[in-house]
Amino acid sequence: MRYLWAAVVVALGCLVTGPAHADVAPATTVAADGFSVLLGSPDAPVQLEIFCEPQCPVCAQFEDASGGALAHRIGNGELAVTYRWLTFLDQKRGTDKSDRIANALILAADPATPPVAYQGFVNEIYRQQDAHSPSPSAAELATMAARSGVGGMAIARIAIDLPAVDTAAMSSANMDRLKQVNPDNPGTPTVYDLGSHTVVDVQDGGWLDALFAS
């Protein structure tokens, strides 16, 4: 917790005095619609949209199986990912867990957060999916972000549970998009290939490699 508190103090100072490295090129950004997170180079040969719900157990299995490979491809500049977060399980379970995690995931989308670190934060959240009941605290989310290499200012914002997005509006907009690209089975996780305009079958463990072989 000492490391986390130090990171929060330093980063909160940046909120007042300005970032220490203003010339750092953006690497992880919130899209223009405010409801999705862009990772990787816009020139990457493979571009994917990934729809996930923070409490979805199948999403956790997907990230456990594919998160490392996604990070590797993103880090090599071969892959760009647009994450679209949904929070529909909050209504089914009577919690605000997905809302709070999705808000933290939007906060983590900061120019100082390398795309691989953002993917690492996603992986960590799913690894800890059942560890915090009913919901991880702001401090726990910030610790996960710090452990993953998320930017200091973003960690500070996560640590104080700063509102970043209307999560209901975000989930609604992302669900509309999900139904557009996958009308027959608008569930999570859904991976959509923006190049071929097709839903990717991720049941095969070699699905990501196959996209680069085609």
Coordinates of N, CA and C in Angstrom, one line a residue:
M1 N 0.8 -1.2 0.0 CA 0.0 0.0 0.0 C 0.8 1.3 0.0
R2 N 2.1 1.2 0.5 CA 3.0 2.4 0.5 C 3.2 2.8 -0.9
Y3 N 3.5 1.8 -1.8 CA 3.8 2.1 -3.2 C 2.5 2.8 -3.8
L4 N 1.4 2.2 -3.5 CA 0.1 2.7 -4.1 C -0.1 4.1 -3.7
W5 N 0.1 4.4 -2.4 CA -0.2 5.8 -1.8 C 0.8 6.8 -2.5
A6 N 2.1 6.3 -2.6 CA 3.0 7.2 -3.2 C 2.6 7.5 -4.7
A7 N 2.2 6.5 -5.4 CA 1.7 6.8 -6.8 C 0.6 7.7 -6.8
V8 N -0.4 7.6 -5.8 CA -1.5 8.4 -5.8 C -1.1 9.9 -5.5
V9 N -0.2 10.1 -4.6 CA 0.2 11.4 -4.2 C 0.9 12.1 -5.4
V10 N 1.8 11.3 -6.1 CA 2.5 11.9 -7.2 C 1.6 12.2 -8.3
A11 N 0.7 11.3 -8.6 CA -0.2 11.5 -9.8 C -1.2 12.6 -9.5
L12 N -1.7 12.7 -8.2 CA -2.7 13.8 -7.9 C -2.0 15.1 -8.0
G13 N -0.7 15.1 -7.7 CA 0.1 16.4 -8.0 C 0.1 16.7 -9.4
C14 N 0.1 15.7 -10.3 CA 0.1 16.0 -11.7 C -1.2 16.6 -12.2
L15 N -2.3 16.3 -11.4 CA -3.6 16.9 -11.8 C -3.6 18.4 -11.6
V16 N -2.7 18.9 -10.7 CA -2.6 20.3 -10.4 C -1.6 21.0 -11.2
T17 N -0.4 20.3 -11.3 CA 0.7 21.0 -12.0 C 0.9 20.6 -13.4
G18 N 0.2 19.6 -13.9 CA 0.3 19.1 -15.3 C 1.2 17.9 -15.4
P19 N 1.1 17.1 -16.4 CA 1.9 15.9 -16.5 C 3.4 16.2 -16.6
A20 N 4.2 15.3 -16.1 CA 5.6 15.5 -16.1 C 6.2 15.3 -17.5
H21 N 5.5 14.5 -18.3 CA 6.0 14.2 -19.7 C 5.0 14.5 -20.7
A22 N 4.8 15.8 -21.0 CA 3.7 16.2 -21.9 C 4.0 15.8 -23.3
D23 N 5.2 15.4 -23.7 CA 5.5 15.0 -25.0 C 5.3 13.5 -25.3
V24 N 4.8 12.7 -24.3 CA 4.6 11.3 -24.4 C 3.4 11.1 -25.4
A25 N 3.6 10.3 -26.5 CA 2.6 10.1 -27.5 C 1.5 9.2 -26.9
P26 N 0.3 9.5 -27.2 CA -0.8 8.6 -26.7 C -0.7 7.2 -27.2
A27 N -0.9 6.2 -26.3 CA -0.8 4.8 -26.7 C -2.1 4.1 -26.4
T28 N -2.8 4.5 -25.4 CA -4.1 3.9 -25.0 C -5.1 5.0 -24.8
T29 N -6.2 5.0 -25.6 CA -7.1 6.2 -25.5 C -8.5 5.7 -25.5
V30 N -9.4 6.6 -24.9 CA -10.8 6.5 -25.0 C -11.2 6.9 -26.4
A31 N -12.1 6.2 -27.1 CA -12.5 6.6 -28.4 C -13.4 7.8 -28.4
A32 N -13.6 8.4 -29.5 CA -14.4 9.6 -29.6 C -15.8 9.5 -29.0
D33 N -16.4 8.3 -29.1 CA -17.7 8.2 -28.5 C -17.7 8.2 -27.0
G34 N -16.5 8.0 -26.4 CA -16.4 8.0 -24.9 C -16.8 6.7 -24.3
F35 N -17.1 5.7 -25.1 CA -17.6 4.4 -24.6 C -16.8 3.2 -24.9
S36 N -15.6 3.4 -25.5 CA -14.8 2.3 -25.9 C -13.3 2.7 -25.7
V37 N -12.4 1.7 -25.6 CA -11.0 1.9 -25.3 C -10.2 1.4 -26.5
L38 N -9.3 2.2 -27.1 CA -8.5 1.8 -28.2 C -7.1 1.4 -27.8
L39 N -6.6 0.3 -28.1 CA -5.3 -0.2 -27.8 C -4.5 -0.5 -29.1
G40 N -3.3 0.0 -29.2 CA -2.4 -0.4 -30.3 C -2.4 0.6 -31.5
S41 N -1.6 0.3 -32.5 CA -1.4 1.2 -33.6 C -2.6 1.2 -34.5
P42 N -3.0 2.4 -35.0 CA -4.1 2.4 -36.0 C -3.7 1.8 -37.3
D43 N -2.4 1.6 -37.5 CA -2.0 1.0 -38.8 C -1.8 -0.6 -38.6
A44 N -2.2 -1.1 -37.5 CA -2.0 -2.6 -37.3 C -2.7 -3.4 -38.4
P45 N -2.2 -4.4 -38.9 CA -2.8 -5.2 -39.9 C -4.1 -5.9 -39.5
V46 N -4.2 -6.2 -38.2 CA -5.5 -6.8 -37.7 C -6.1 -5.9 -36.7
Q47 N -7.4 -5.6 -36.8 CA -8.1 -4.7 -36.0 C -9.3 -5.4 -35.5
L48 N -9.5 -5.5 -34.1 CA -10.6 -6.2 -33.5 C -11.4 -5.4 -32.6
E49 N -12.6 -5.6 -32.5 CA -13.5 -5.1 -31.4 C -13.8 -6.3 -30.5
I50 N -13.6 -6.1 -29.2 CA -13.9 -7.1 -28.2 C -14.9 -6.6 -27.2
F51 N -16.0 -7.3 -27.1 CA -17.1 -7.0 -26.2 C -17.1 -7.9 -25.0
C52 N -17.0 -7.3 -23.8 CA -16.8 -8.0 -22.5 C -17.7 -7.4 -21.4
E53 N -18.0 -8.2 -20.4 CA -18.7 -7.8 -19.2 C -17.8 -8.2 -18.1
P54 N -17.5 -7.2 -17.2 CA -16.5 -7.5 -16.1 C -16.9 -8.7 -15.2
Q55 N -18.2 -9.1 -15.0 CA -18.5 -10.2 -14.2 C -18.8 -11.5 -15.0
C56 N -18.6 -11.4 -16.3 CA -18.9 -12.6 -17.1 C -17.9 -13.7 -16.9
P57 N -18.2 -14.9 -16.5 CA -17.2 -15.9 -16.3 C -16.6 -16.4 -17.6
V58 N -17.4 -16.4 -18.7 CA -16.9 -16.8 -19.9 C -15.8 -15.8 -20.5
C59 N -16.1 -14.5 -20.2 CA -15.1 -13.5 -20.5 C -13.8 -13.8 -19.8
A60 N -13.9 -14.2 -18.5 CA -12.7 -14.5 -17.7 C -11.9 -15.6 -18.3
Q61 N -12.7 -16.7 -18.8 CA -12.0 -17.8 -19.4 C -11.3 -17.4 -20.7
F62 N -12.0 -16.5 -21.5 CA -11.4 -16.0 -22.7 C -10.1 -15.2 -22.5
E63 N -10.2 -14.3 -21.5 CA -9.0 -13.5 -21.2 C -7.8 -14.4 -20.6
D64 N -8.2 -15.4 -19.9 CA -7.2 -16.3 -19.3 C -6.5 -17.0 -20.5
A65 N -7.3 -17.4 -21.5 CA -6.7 -18.2 -22.6 C -6.0 -17.3 -23.6
S66 N -6.5 -16.1 -23.8 CA -6.0 -15.3 -25.0 C -5.4 -14.0 -24.6
G67 N -5.5 -13.6 -23.3 CA -5.0 -12.3 -22.9 C -3.5 -12.1 -23.2
G68 N -2.7 -13.1 -22.9 CA -1.3 -13.0 -23.1 C -0.9 -12.9 -24.6
A69 N -1.6 -13.6 -25.5 CA -1.4 -13.6 -26.9 C -1.8 -12.2 -27.4
L70 N -2.9 -11.7 -26.9 CA -3.4 -10.4 -27.4 C -2.3 -9.3 -27.0
A71 N -1.8 -9.4 -25.8 CA -0.8 -8.4 -25.3 C 0.4 -8.5 -26.2
H72 N 0.9 -9.7 -26.6 CA 2.1 -9.9 -27.4 C 1.9 -9.3 -28.8
R73 N 0.7 -9.5 -29.4 CA 0.5 -9.0 -30.7 C 0.3 -7.5 -30.7
I74 N -0.3 -7.0 -29.6 CA -0.5 -5.5 -29.5 C 0.9 -4.9 -29.3
G75 N 1.7 -5.5 -28.5 CA 3.0 -4.9 -28.2 C 3.9 -4.9 -29.4
N76 N 3.7 -5.9 -30.3 CA 4.5 -5.9 -31.6 C 4.0 -5.0 -32.7
G77 N 2.9 -4.3 -32.4 CA 2.3 -3.5 -33.4 C 1.5 -4.2 -34.5
E78 N 1.3 -5.5 -34.3 CA 0.5 -6.3 -35.2 C -1.0 -6.2 -35.1
L79 N -1.4 -5.8 -33.9 CA -2.8 -5.9 -33.6 C -3.3 -4.6 -32.9
A80 N -4.5 -4.2 -33.2 CA -5.2 -3.1 -32.5 C -6.5 -3.7 -32.0
V81 N -6.8 -3.3 -30.8 CA -8.1 -3.8 -30.1 C -8.9 -2.6 -29.6
T82 N -10.2 -2.7 -29.9 CA -11.1 -1.8 -29.3 C -12.0 -2.6 -28.3
Y83 N -11.8 -2.2 -27.0 CA -12.6 -2.9 -26.0 C -13.9 -2.1 -25.8
R84 N -15.0 -2.8 -25.8 CA -16.3 -2.3 -25.5 C -16.9 -3.0 -24.3
W85 N -17.0 -2.2 -23.2 CA -17.4 -2.8 -21.9 C -18.9 -2.7 -21.7
L86 N -19.5 -3.7 -21.3 CA -20.9 -3.8 -21.0 C -21.1 -4.1 -19.5
T87 N -22.3 -3.7 -18.9 CA -22.5 -3.9 -17.5 C -23.9 -4.5 -17.2
F88 N -24.4 -5.3 -18.1 CA -25.8 -5.8 -18.0 C -25.9 -6.8 -16.8
L89 N -24.8 -7.4 -16.3 CA -25.0 -8.3 -15.2 C -25.3 -7.6 -13.9
D90 N -25.0 -6.3 -13.8 CA -25.4 -5.6 -12.6 C -26.9 -5.7 -12.3
Q91 N -27.6 -5.5 -13.4 CA -29.1 -5.5 -13.3 C -29.6 -6.9 -12.9
K92 N -28.9 -7.9 -13.4 CA -29.4 -9.3 -13.1 C -29.0 -9.7 -11.7
R93 N -27.9 -9.1 -11.2 CA -27.4 -9.6 -9.9 C -27.6 -8.5 -8.8
G94 N -28.2 -7.4 -9.1 CA -28.5 -6.4 -8.1 C -27.2 -5.8 -7.5
T95 N -26.1 -5.6 -8.3 CA -24.9 -5.0 -7.8 C -24.5 -3.8 -8.6
D96 N -23.4 -3.1 -8.2 CA -22.8 -2.1 -9.0 C -21.4 -2.5 -9.4
K97 N -21.1 -3.8 -9.3 CA -19.7 -4.3 -9.5 C -19.2 -4.0 -10.9
S98 N -20.0 -4.3 -11.9 CA -19.6 -4.1 -13.3 C -19.4 -2.6 -13.6
D99 N -20.4 -1.8 -13.1 CA -20.3 -0.4 -13.3 C -19.0 0.2 -12.8
R100 N -18.6 -0.2 -11.6 CA -17.4 0.3 -10.9 C -16.1 -0.2 -11.7
I101 N -16.1 -1.4 -12.0 CA -15.0 -1.9 -12.8 C -14.8 -1.3 -14.1
A102 N -16.0 -1.2 -14.8 CA -16.0 -0.6 -16.2 C -15.5 0.9 -16.1
N103 N -15.9 1.6 -15.0 CA -15.5 3.0 -14.8 C -13.9 3.0 -14.7
A104 N -13.4 2.0 -13.9 CA -12.0 2.0 -13.7 C -11.2 1.7 -15.0
L105 N -11.9 0.8 -15.8 CA -11.2 0.5 -17.1 C -11.2 1.7 -18.1
I106 N -12.2 2.5 -18.0 CA -12.2 3.8 -18.7 C -11.1 4.7 -18.2
L107 N -11.0 4.8 -16.9 CA -10.0 5.7 -16.3 C -8.6 5.2 -16.6
A108 N -8.4 3.9 -16.8 CA -7.1 3.4 -17.1 C -6.6 3.7 -18.5
A109 N -7.6 4.1 -19.4 CA -7.3 4.4 -20.8 C -6.7 5.8 -20.8
D110 N -5.4 5.9 -20.6 CA -4.7 7.2 -20.4 C -3.4 7.1 -21.3
P111 N -3.0 8.3 -21.8 CA -1.8 8.3 -22.6 C -0.6 7.7 -22.0
A112 N -0.5 7.8 -20.7 CA 0.7 7.2 -20.0 C 0.6 5.7 -19.7
T113 N -0.5 5.1 -20.1 CA -0.7 3.7 -20.0 C -0.4 3.0 -21.3
P114 N 0.7 2.2 -21.3 CA 1.0 1.4 -22.5 C -0.1 0.4 -22.8
P115 N -0.4 0.2 -24.1 CA -1.5 -0.7 -24.4 C -1.3 -2.1 -23.8
V116 N 0.0 -2.6 -23.7 CA 0.2 -3.9 -23.1 C -0.1 -3.9 -21.6
A117 N 0.1 -2.7 -21.0 CA -0.2 -2.6 -19.5 C -1.8 -2.6 -19.4
Y118 N -2.5 -1.9 -20.3 CA -3.9 -1.9 -20.2 C -4.4 -3.4 -20.3
Q119 N -3.9 -4.1 -21.3 CA -4.3 -5.5 -21.5 C -4.0 -6.3 -20.2
G120 N -2.9 -6.0 -19.6 CA -2.5 -6.6 -18.3 C -3.5 -6.3 -17.2
F121 N -4.0 -5.1 -17.2 CA -5.0 -4.7 -16.2 C -6.3 -5.5 -16.4
V122 N -6.7 -5.6 -17.7 CA -7.9 -6.4 -18.0 C -7.7 -7.9 -17.5
N123 N -6.5 -8.4 -17.8 CA -6.2 -9.8 -17.4 C -6.3 -9.9 -15.9
E124 N -5.7 -8.9 -15.2 CA -5.7 -9.0 -13.7 C -7.1 -8.9 -13.1
I125 N -7.9 -8.0 -13.7 CA -9.3 -7.9 -13.2 C -10.0 -9.2 -13.3
Y126 N -9.9 -9.9 -14.4 CA -10.5 -11.2 -14.6 C -9.9 -12.3 -13.7
R127 N -8.6 -12.2 -13.5 CA -8.0 -13.2 -12.6 C -8.6 -13.0 -11.1
Q128 N -8.9 -11.8 -10.8 CA -9.4 -11.5 -9.4 C -10.9 -11.4 -9.4
Q129 N -11.6 -11.9 -10.4 CA -13.0 -11.7 -10.6 C -13.8 -12.1 -9.4
D130 N -13.5 -13.3 -8.8 CA -14.2 -13.8 -7.6 C -13.6 -13.5 -6.3
A131 N -12.5 -12.8 -6.3 CA -11.8 -12.5 -5.0 C -12.3 -11.5 -4.2
H132 N -13.1 -10.6 -4.8 CA -13.6 -9.4 -4.0 C -15.2 -9.4 -4.0
S133 N -15.8 -9.5 -2.9 CA -17.2 -9.6 -2.8 C -17.7 -8.5 -1.8
P134 N -18.8 -7.8 -2.3 CA -19.5 -7.9 -3.5 C -18.8 -7.2 -4.7
S135 N -17.8 -6.3 -4.4 CA -17.1 -5.6 -5.4 C -15.8 -5.1 -4.9
P136 N -14.7 -5.1 -5.8 CA -13.4 -4.6 -5.3 C -13.5 -3.1 -4.9
S137 N -12.8 -2.8 -3.9 CA -12.7 -1.4 -3.5 C -11.9 -0.6 -4.5
A138 N -12.0 0.7 -4.4 CA -11.2 1.6 -5.2 C -9.7 1.3 -5.0
A139 N -9.3 1.1 -3.7 CA -7.9 0.8 -3.4 C -7.5 -0.5 -4.1
E140 N -8.3 -1.5 -4.0 CA -8.0 -2.8 -4.7 C -7.9 -2.6 -6.2
L141 N -8.8 -1.9 -6.8 CA -8.7 -1.7 -8.2 C -7.4 -0.9 -8.6
A142 N -7.1 0.1 -7.8 CA -5.9 0.9 -8.0 C -4.6 0.0 -7.8
T143 N -4.6 -0.9 -6.9 CA -3.5 -1.8 -6.7 C -3.3 -2.7 -7.9
M144 N -4.4 -3.2 -8.4 CA -4.3 -4.0 -9.6 C -3.8 -3.2 -10.8
A145 N -4.3 -2.0 -10.9 CA -3.8 -1.1 -12.0 C -2.3 -0.8 -11.9
A146 N -1.8 -0.6 -10.6 CA -0.4 -0.3 -10.4 C 0.4 -1.5 -10.7
R147 N -0.1 -2.7 -10.3 CA 0.7 -3.9 -10.6 C 0.8 -4.2 -12.0
S148 N -0.2 -3.7 -12.8 CA -0.2 -4.0 -14.3 C 0.6 -3.0 -15.1
G149 N 1.0 -1.9 -14.5 CA 1.8 -0.9 -15.2 C 0.9 0.3 -15.8
V150 N -0.3 0.4 -15.3 CA -1.1 1.5 -15.7 C -0.5 2.9 -15.3
G151 N -0.7 3.9 -16.1 CA -0.1 5.2 -15.8 C -0.5 5.8 -14.4
G152 N 0.5 6.5 -13.8 CA 0.3 7.1 -12.5 C -0.9 7.9 -12.3
M153 N -1.2 8.8 -13.2 CA -2.4 9.7 -13.1 C -3.7 8.8 -13.1
A154 N -3.7 7.8 -14.0 CA -4.9 6.9 -14.0 C -5.0 6.2 -12.7
I155 N -3.9 5.7 -12.1 CA -4.0 5.0 -10.9 C -4.6 5.9 -9.8
A156 N -4.2 7.2 -9.8 CA -4.7 8.1 -8.8 C -6.2 8.3 -9.0
R157 N -6.7 8.4 -10.2 CA -8.1 8.6 -10.4 C -8.9 7.3 -10.0
I158 N -8.3 6.2 -10.3 CA -9.0 4.9 -9.9 C -9.1 4.8 -8.4
A159 N -8.0 5.2 -7.7 CA -7.9 5.1 -6.3 C -9.0 6.0 -5.6
I160 N -9.5 7.0 -6.2 CA -10.5 7.9 -5.6 C -11.9 7.6 -6.2
D161 N -12.0 6.6 -7.1 CA -13.2 6.2 -7.7 C -13.8 7.4 -8.5
L162 N -13.0 8.1 -9.2 CA -13.4 9.3 -9.9 C -14.4 8.8 -11.0
P163 N -15.6 9.4 -11.1 CA -16.5 9.1 -12.2 C -15.9 9.5 -13.6
A164 N -15.9 8.6 -14.5 CA -15.3 8.8 -15.8 C -16.3 8.7 -17.0
V165 N -17.4 8.0 -16.7 CA -18.3 7.7 -17.8 C -19.7 7.4 -17.2
D166 N -20.7 7.7 -17.9 CA -22.1 7.3 -17.6 C -22.1 5.8 -18.0
T167 N -22.0 4.9 -17.0 CA -21.8 3.5 -17.4 C -23.1 2.9 -18.0
A168 N -24.3 3.4 -17.6 CA -25.5 3.0 -18.2 C -25.6 3.3 -19.6
A169 N -25.2 4.6 -20.0 CA -25.2 5.0 -21.4 C -24.2 4.2 -22.1
M170 N -23.0 4.0 -21.5 CA -22.0 3.3 -22.2 C -22.4 1.8 -22.5
S171 N -23.0 1.2 -21.5 CA -23.4 -0.2 -21.7 C -24.5 -0.3 -22.8
S172 N -25.4 0.7 -22.8 CA -26.5 0.7 -23.8 C -25.9 0.9 -25.2
A173 N -25.0 1.9 -25.3 CA -24.4 2.1 -26.7 C -23.6 0.9 -27.1
N174 N -22.9 0.3 -26.2 CA -22.0 -0.8 -26.6 C -22.9 -2.1 -26.9
M175 N -24.0 -2.2 -26.2 CA -25.0 -3.3 -26.6 C -25.6 -3.1 -27.9
D176 N -25.9 -1.8 -28.3 CA -26.4 -1.5 -29.6 C -25.4 -1.9 -30.7
R177 N -24.2 -1.6 -30.4 CA -23.1 -2.0 -31.4 C -23.0 -3.5 -31.4
L178 N -23.0 -4.2 -30.3 CA -22.9 -5.6 -30.3 C -24.0 -6.3 -31.1
K179 N -25.2 -5.8 -30.9 CA -26.4 -6.4 -31.7 C -26.2 -6.1 -33.2
Q180 N -25.5 -5.0 -33.5 CA -25.3 -4.7 -34.9 C -24.3 -5.7 -35.5
V181 N -23.3 -6.0 -34.8 CA -22.2 -6.9 -35.4 C -22.5 -8.3 -35.2
N182 N -23.3 -8.7 -34.2 CA -23.6 -10.1 -33.8 C -25.1 -10.2 -33.5
P183 N -25.9 -10.0 -34.4 CA -27.4 -10.0 -34.1 C -27.9 -11.3 -33.7
D184 N -27.3 -12.4 -34.2 CA -27.8 -13.7 -33.8 C -27.5 -14.2 -32.4
N185 N -26.4 -13.7 -31.9 CA -25.9 -14.1 -30.6 C -25.2 -13.0 -29.9
P186 N -25.9 -12.0 -29.4 CA -25.3 -10.8 -28.9 C -24.9 -11.0 -27.4
G187 N -23.9 -11.9 -27.2 CA -23.5 -12.2 -25.9 C -22.0 -11.9 -25.7
T188 N -21.5 -12.1 -24.5 CA -20.1 -11.8 -24.2 C -19.4 -13.1 -23.8
P189 N -18.1 -13.3 -24.2 CA -17.4 -12.3 -25.1 C -17.7 -12.5 -26.6
T190 N -17.7 -11.4 -27.3 CA -17.8 -11.4 -28.7 C -16.5 -10.7 -29.3
V191 N -15.9 -11.3 -30.2 CA -14.7 -10.7 -30.9 C -15.1 -10.5 -32.4
Y192 N -15.0 -9.3 -32.8 CA -15.4 -8.9 -34.2 C -14.2 -8.4 -34.9
D193 N -14.0 -9.0 -36.1 CA -12.9 -8.6 -37.0 C -13.3 -7.4 -37.9
L194 N -12.7 -6.3 -37.6 CA -13.1 -5.1 -38.4 C -12.6 -5.1 -39.8
G195 N -11.6 -6.0 -40.1 CA -11.1 -6.1 -41.5 C -12.0 -6.9 -42.3
S196 N -12.5 -8.0 -41.8 CA -13.3 -8.9 -42.6 C -14.8 -8.7 -42.3
H197 N -15.1 -7.9 -41.3 CA -16.5 -7.6 -40.9 C -17.2 -8.9 -40.5
T198 N -16.5 -9.8 -39.7 CA -17.1 -11.0 -39.3 C -16.8 -11.2 -37.8
V199 N -17.7 -12.0 -37.2 CA -17.5 -12.4 -35.8 C -16.5 -13.6 -35.8
V200 N -15.5 -13.5 -34.9 CA -14.5 -14.5 -34.8 C -14.9 -15.6 -33.9
D201 N -14.7 -16.9 -34.3 CA -14.9 -18.0 -33.5 C -13.7 -18.2 -32.6
V202 N -13.8 -17.9 -31.3 CA -12.7 -18.0 -30.4 C -12.6 -19.3 -29.6
Q203 N -13.5 -20.3 -30.0 CA -13.5 -21.5 -29.3 C -12.2 -22.3 -29.7
D204 N -11.6 -22.1 -30.9 CA -10.4 -22.7 -31.3 C -9.2 -22.0 -30.6
G205 N -8.4 -22.7 -29.9 CA -7.3 -22.0 -29.2 C -6.3 -21.3 -30.2
G206 N -6.3 -21.6 -31.5 CA -5.4 -20.9 -32.4 C -6.1 -19.8 -33.2
W207 N -7.2 -19.3 -32.7 CA -8.0 -18.3 -33.4 C -7.2 -17.1 -33.8
L208 N -6.4 -16.6 -32.9 CA -5.7 -15.3 -33.1 C -4.6 -15.6 -34.2
D209 N -3.8 -16.6 -34.0 CA -2.8 -16.9 -35.1 C -3.4 -17.1 -36.4
A210 N -4.6 -17.6 -36.5 CA -5.3 -17.9 -37.8 C -5.6 -16.6 -38.5
L211 N -5.9 -15.5 -37.7 CA -6.2 -14.2 -38.3 C -5.0 -13.6 -39.1
F212 N -3.8 -14.0 -38.6 CA -2.6 -13.5 -39.2 C -2.1 -14.4 -40.4
A213 N -2.6 -15.6 -40.4 CA -2.3 -16.6 -41.4 C -3.2 -16.4 -42.6
S214 N -4.3 -15.8 -42.5 CA -5.3 -15.7 -43.6 C -4.9 -14.5 -44.5

